[in-house]
PDB file of C-alpha atoms in Angstrom:
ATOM      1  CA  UNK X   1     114.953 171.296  43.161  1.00 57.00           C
ATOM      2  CA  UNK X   2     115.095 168.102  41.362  1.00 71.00           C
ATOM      3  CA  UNK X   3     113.488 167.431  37.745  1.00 78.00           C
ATOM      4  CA  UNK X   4     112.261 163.825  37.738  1.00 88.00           C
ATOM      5  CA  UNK X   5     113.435 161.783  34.495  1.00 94.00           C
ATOM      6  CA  UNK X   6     111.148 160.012  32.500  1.00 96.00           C
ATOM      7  CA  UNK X   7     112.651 156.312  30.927  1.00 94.00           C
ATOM      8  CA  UNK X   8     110.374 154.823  28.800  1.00 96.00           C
ATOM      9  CA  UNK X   9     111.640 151.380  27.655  1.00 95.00           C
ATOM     10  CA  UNK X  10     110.348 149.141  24.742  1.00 97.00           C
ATOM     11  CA  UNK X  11     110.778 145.308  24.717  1.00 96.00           C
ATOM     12  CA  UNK X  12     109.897 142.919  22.310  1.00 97.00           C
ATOM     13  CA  UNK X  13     108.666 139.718  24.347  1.00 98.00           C
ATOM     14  CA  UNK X  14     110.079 136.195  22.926  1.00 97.00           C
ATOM     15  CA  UNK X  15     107.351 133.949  21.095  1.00 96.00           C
ATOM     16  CA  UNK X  16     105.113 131.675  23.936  1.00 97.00           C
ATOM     17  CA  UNK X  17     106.816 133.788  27.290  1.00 98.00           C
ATOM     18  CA  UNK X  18     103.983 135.992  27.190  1.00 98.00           C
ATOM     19  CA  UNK X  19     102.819 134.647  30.473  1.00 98.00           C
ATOM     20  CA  UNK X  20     106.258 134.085  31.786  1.00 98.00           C
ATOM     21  CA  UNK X  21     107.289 137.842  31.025  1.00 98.00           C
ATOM     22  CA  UNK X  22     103.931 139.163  33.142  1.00 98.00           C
ATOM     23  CA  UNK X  23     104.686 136.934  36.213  1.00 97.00           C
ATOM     24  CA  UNK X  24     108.531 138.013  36.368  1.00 97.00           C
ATOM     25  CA  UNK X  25     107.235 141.449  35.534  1.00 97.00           C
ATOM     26  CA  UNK X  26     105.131 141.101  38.745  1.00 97.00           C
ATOM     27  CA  UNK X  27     107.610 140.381  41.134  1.00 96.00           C
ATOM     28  CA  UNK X  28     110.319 142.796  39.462  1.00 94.00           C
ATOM     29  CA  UNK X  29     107.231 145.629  40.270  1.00 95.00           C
ATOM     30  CA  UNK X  30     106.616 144.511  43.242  1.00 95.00           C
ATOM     31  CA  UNK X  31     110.185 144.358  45.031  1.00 94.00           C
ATOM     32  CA  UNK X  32     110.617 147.773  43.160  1.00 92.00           C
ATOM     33  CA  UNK X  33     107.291 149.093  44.994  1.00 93.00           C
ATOM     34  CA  UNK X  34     108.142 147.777  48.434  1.00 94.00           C
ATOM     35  CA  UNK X  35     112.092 149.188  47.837  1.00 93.00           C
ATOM     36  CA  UNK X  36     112.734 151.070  44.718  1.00 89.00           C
ATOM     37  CA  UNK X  37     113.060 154.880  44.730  1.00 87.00           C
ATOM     38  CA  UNK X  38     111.113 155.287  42.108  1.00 89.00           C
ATOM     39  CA  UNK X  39     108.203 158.311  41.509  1.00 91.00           C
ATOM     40  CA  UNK X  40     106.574 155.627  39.707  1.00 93.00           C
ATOM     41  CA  UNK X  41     107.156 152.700  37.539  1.00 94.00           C
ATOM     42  CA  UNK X  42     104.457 151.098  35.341  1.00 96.00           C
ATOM     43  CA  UNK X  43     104.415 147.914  32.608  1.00 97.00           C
ATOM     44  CA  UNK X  44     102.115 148.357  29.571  1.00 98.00           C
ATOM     45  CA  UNK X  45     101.245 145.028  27.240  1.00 98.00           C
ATOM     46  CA  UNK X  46     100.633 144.786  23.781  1.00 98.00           C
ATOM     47  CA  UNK X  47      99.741 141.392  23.752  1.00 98.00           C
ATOM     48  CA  UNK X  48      99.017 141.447  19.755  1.00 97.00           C
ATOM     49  CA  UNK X  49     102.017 142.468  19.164  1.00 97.00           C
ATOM     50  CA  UNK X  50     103.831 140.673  21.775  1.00 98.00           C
ATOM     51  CA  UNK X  51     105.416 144.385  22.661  1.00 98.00           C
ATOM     52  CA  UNK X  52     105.695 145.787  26.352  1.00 98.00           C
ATOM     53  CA  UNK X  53     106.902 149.098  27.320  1.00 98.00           C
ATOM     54  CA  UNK X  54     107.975 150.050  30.910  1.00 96.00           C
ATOM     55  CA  UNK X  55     107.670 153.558  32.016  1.00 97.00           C
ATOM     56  CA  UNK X  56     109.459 155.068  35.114  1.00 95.00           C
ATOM     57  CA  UNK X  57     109.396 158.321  36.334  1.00 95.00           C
ATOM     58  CA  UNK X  58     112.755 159.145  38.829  1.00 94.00           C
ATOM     59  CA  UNK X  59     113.466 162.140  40.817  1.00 91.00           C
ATOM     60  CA  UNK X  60     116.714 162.339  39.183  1.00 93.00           C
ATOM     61  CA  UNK X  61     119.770 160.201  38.141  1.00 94.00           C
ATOM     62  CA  UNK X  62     120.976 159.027  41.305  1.00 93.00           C
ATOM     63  CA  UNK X  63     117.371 157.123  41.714  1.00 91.00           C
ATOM     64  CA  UNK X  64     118.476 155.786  38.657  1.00 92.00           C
ATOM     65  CA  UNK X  65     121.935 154.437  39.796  1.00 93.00           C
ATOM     66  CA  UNK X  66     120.681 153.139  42.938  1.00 91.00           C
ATOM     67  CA  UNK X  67     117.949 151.303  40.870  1.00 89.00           C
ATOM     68  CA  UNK X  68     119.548 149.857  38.390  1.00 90.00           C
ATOM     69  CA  UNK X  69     122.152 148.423  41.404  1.00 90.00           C
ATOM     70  CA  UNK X  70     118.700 147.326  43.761  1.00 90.00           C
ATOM     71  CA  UNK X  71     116.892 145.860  40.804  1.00 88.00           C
ATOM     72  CA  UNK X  72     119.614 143.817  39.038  1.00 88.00           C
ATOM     73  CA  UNK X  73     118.514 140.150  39.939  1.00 89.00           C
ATOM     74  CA  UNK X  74     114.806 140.572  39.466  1.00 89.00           C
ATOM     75  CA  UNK X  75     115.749 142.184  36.042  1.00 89.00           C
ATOM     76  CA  UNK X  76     117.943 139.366  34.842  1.00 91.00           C
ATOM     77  CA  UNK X  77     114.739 137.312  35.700  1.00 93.00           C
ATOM     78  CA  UNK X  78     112.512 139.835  33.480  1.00 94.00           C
ATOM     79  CA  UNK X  79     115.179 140.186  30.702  1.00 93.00           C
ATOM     80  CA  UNK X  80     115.236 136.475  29.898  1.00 95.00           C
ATOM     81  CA  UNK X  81     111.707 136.714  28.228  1.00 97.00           C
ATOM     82  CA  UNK X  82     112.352 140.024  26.193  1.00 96.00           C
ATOM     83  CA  UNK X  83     114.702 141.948  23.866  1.00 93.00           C
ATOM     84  CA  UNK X  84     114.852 145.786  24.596  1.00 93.00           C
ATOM     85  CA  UNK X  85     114.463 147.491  20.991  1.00 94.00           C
ATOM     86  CA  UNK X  86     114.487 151.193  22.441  1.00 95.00           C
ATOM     87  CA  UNK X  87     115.013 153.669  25.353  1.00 94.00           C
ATOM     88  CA  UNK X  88     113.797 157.253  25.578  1.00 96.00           C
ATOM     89  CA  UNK X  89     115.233 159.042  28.141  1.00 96.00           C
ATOM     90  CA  UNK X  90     113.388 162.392  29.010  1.00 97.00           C
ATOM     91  CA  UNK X  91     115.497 164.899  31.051  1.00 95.00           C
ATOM     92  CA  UNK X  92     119.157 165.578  31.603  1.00 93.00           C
ATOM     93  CA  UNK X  93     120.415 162.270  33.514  1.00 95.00           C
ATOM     94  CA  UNK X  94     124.697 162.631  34.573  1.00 94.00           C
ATOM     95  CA  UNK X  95     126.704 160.828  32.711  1.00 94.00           C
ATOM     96  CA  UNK X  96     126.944 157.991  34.840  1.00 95.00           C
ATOM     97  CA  UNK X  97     123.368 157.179  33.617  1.00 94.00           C
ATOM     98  CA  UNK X  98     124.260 157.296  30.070  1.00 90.00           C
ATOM     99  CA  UNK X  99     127.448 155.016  30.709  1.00 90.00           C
ATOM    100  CA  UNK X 100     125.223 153.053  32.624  1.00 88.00           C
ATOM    101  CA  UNK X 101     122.705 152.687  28.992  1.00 86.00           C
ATOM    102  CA  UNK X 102     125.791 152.138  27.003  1.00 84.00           C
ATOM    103  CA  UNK X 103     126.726 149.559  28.490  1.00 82.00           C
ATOM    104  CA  UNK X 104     123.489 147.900  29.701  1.00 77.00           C
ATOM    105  CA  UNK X 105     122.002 147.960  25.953  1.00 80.00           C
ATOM    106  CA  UNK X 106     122.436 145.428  23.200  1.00 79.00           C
ATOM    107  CA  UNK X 107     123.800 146.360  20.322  1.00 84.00           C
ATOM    108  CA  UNK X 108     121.344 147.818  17.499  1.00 89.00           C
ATOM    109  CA  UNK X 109     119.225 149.433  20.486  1.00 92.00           C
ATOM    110  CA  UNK X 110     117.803 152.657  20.208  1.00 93.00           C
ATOM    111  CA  UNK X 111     119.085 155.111  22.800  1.00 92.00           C
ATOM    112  CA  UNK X 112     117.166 158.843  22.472  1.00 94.00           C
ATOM    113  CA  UNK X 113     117.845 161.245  25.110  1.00 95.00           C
ATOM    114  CA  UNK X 114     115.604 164.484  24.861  1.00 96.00           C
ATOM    115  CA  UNK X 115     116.294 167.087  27.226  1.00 94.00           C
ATOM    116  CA  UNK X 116     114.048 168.638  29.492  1.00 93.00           C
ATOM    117  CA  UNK X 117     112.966 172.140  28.139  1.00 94.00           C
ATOM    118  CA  UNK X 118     110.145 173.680  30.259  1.00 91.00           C
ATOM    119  CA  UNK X 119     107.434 172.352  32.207  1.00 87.00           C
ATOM    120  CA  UNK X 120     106.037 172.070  35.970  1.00 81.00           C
ATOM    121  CA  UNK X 121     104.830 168.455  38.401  1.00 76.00           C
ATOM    122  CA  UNK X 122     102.076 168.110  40.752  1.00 75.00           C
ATOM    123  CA  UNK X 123     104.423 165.590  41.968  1.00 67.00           C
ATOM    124  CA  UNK X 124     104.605 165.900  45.901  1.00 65.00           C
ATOM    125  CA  UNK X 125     108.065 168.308  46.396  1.00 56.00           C
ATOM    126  CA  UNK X 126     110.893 165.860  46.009  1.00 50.00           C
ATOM    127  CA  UNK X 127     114.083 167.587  46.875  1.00 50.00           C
TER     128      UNK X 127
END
């Protein structure tokens, strides 16, 4: 059985593309929904603080992979209007995942990986 992976990103959005950042966000989230093998994939604003994070929840690192390869022009669109500070990883992704980080991250970003230790989903079975 597969153990979904958590990524929880955190972005910093760029001073008056507030608006900008929620309308590419949009059509990033929906292309994903329609396409994307995602479990689930969510934006949350902190508009006072001009801070989003973006949580997905994949069933393991090949939905990662085949993300990251999907998603790439509606990202570039979304990554014009934000700097990624962090990104928490939660599970054991390959190591083609954390390449992948390595090289997808700016410099000075936070990368945390916390392995999975025990737990259980009411996820629908996803092997």
């Amino acid at each position: 059985m597969s153990v979904p992976l958590v990524f929880i990103t955190t972005f910093q959005i760029e001073n008056g593309a507030l608006e900008k950042f929620k309308e590419a966000a949009r059509r990033s989230t929906d292309f994903l929904e329609a396409n994307g093998s995602h479990l689930m994939a969510e934006v949350c604003i902190d508009e006072k603080e001009m801070r989003a994070h973006g949580v997905q929840v994949h069933r393991d690192s090949e939905s990662i992979l085949t993300h990251w390869q999907l998603a790439d022009p509606y990202m570039r669109d979304v990554m014009q209007y934000i700097t990624t500070t962090r990104v928490d990883i939660y599970g054991q992704p390959n190591e083609a995942v954390i390449d992948g980080m390595r090289r997808l991250s700016s410099p000075g970003v936070v990368i945390s990986v916390t392995p999975r230790f025990v737990g259980f989903s009411r996820l629908p079975d996803i092997e």
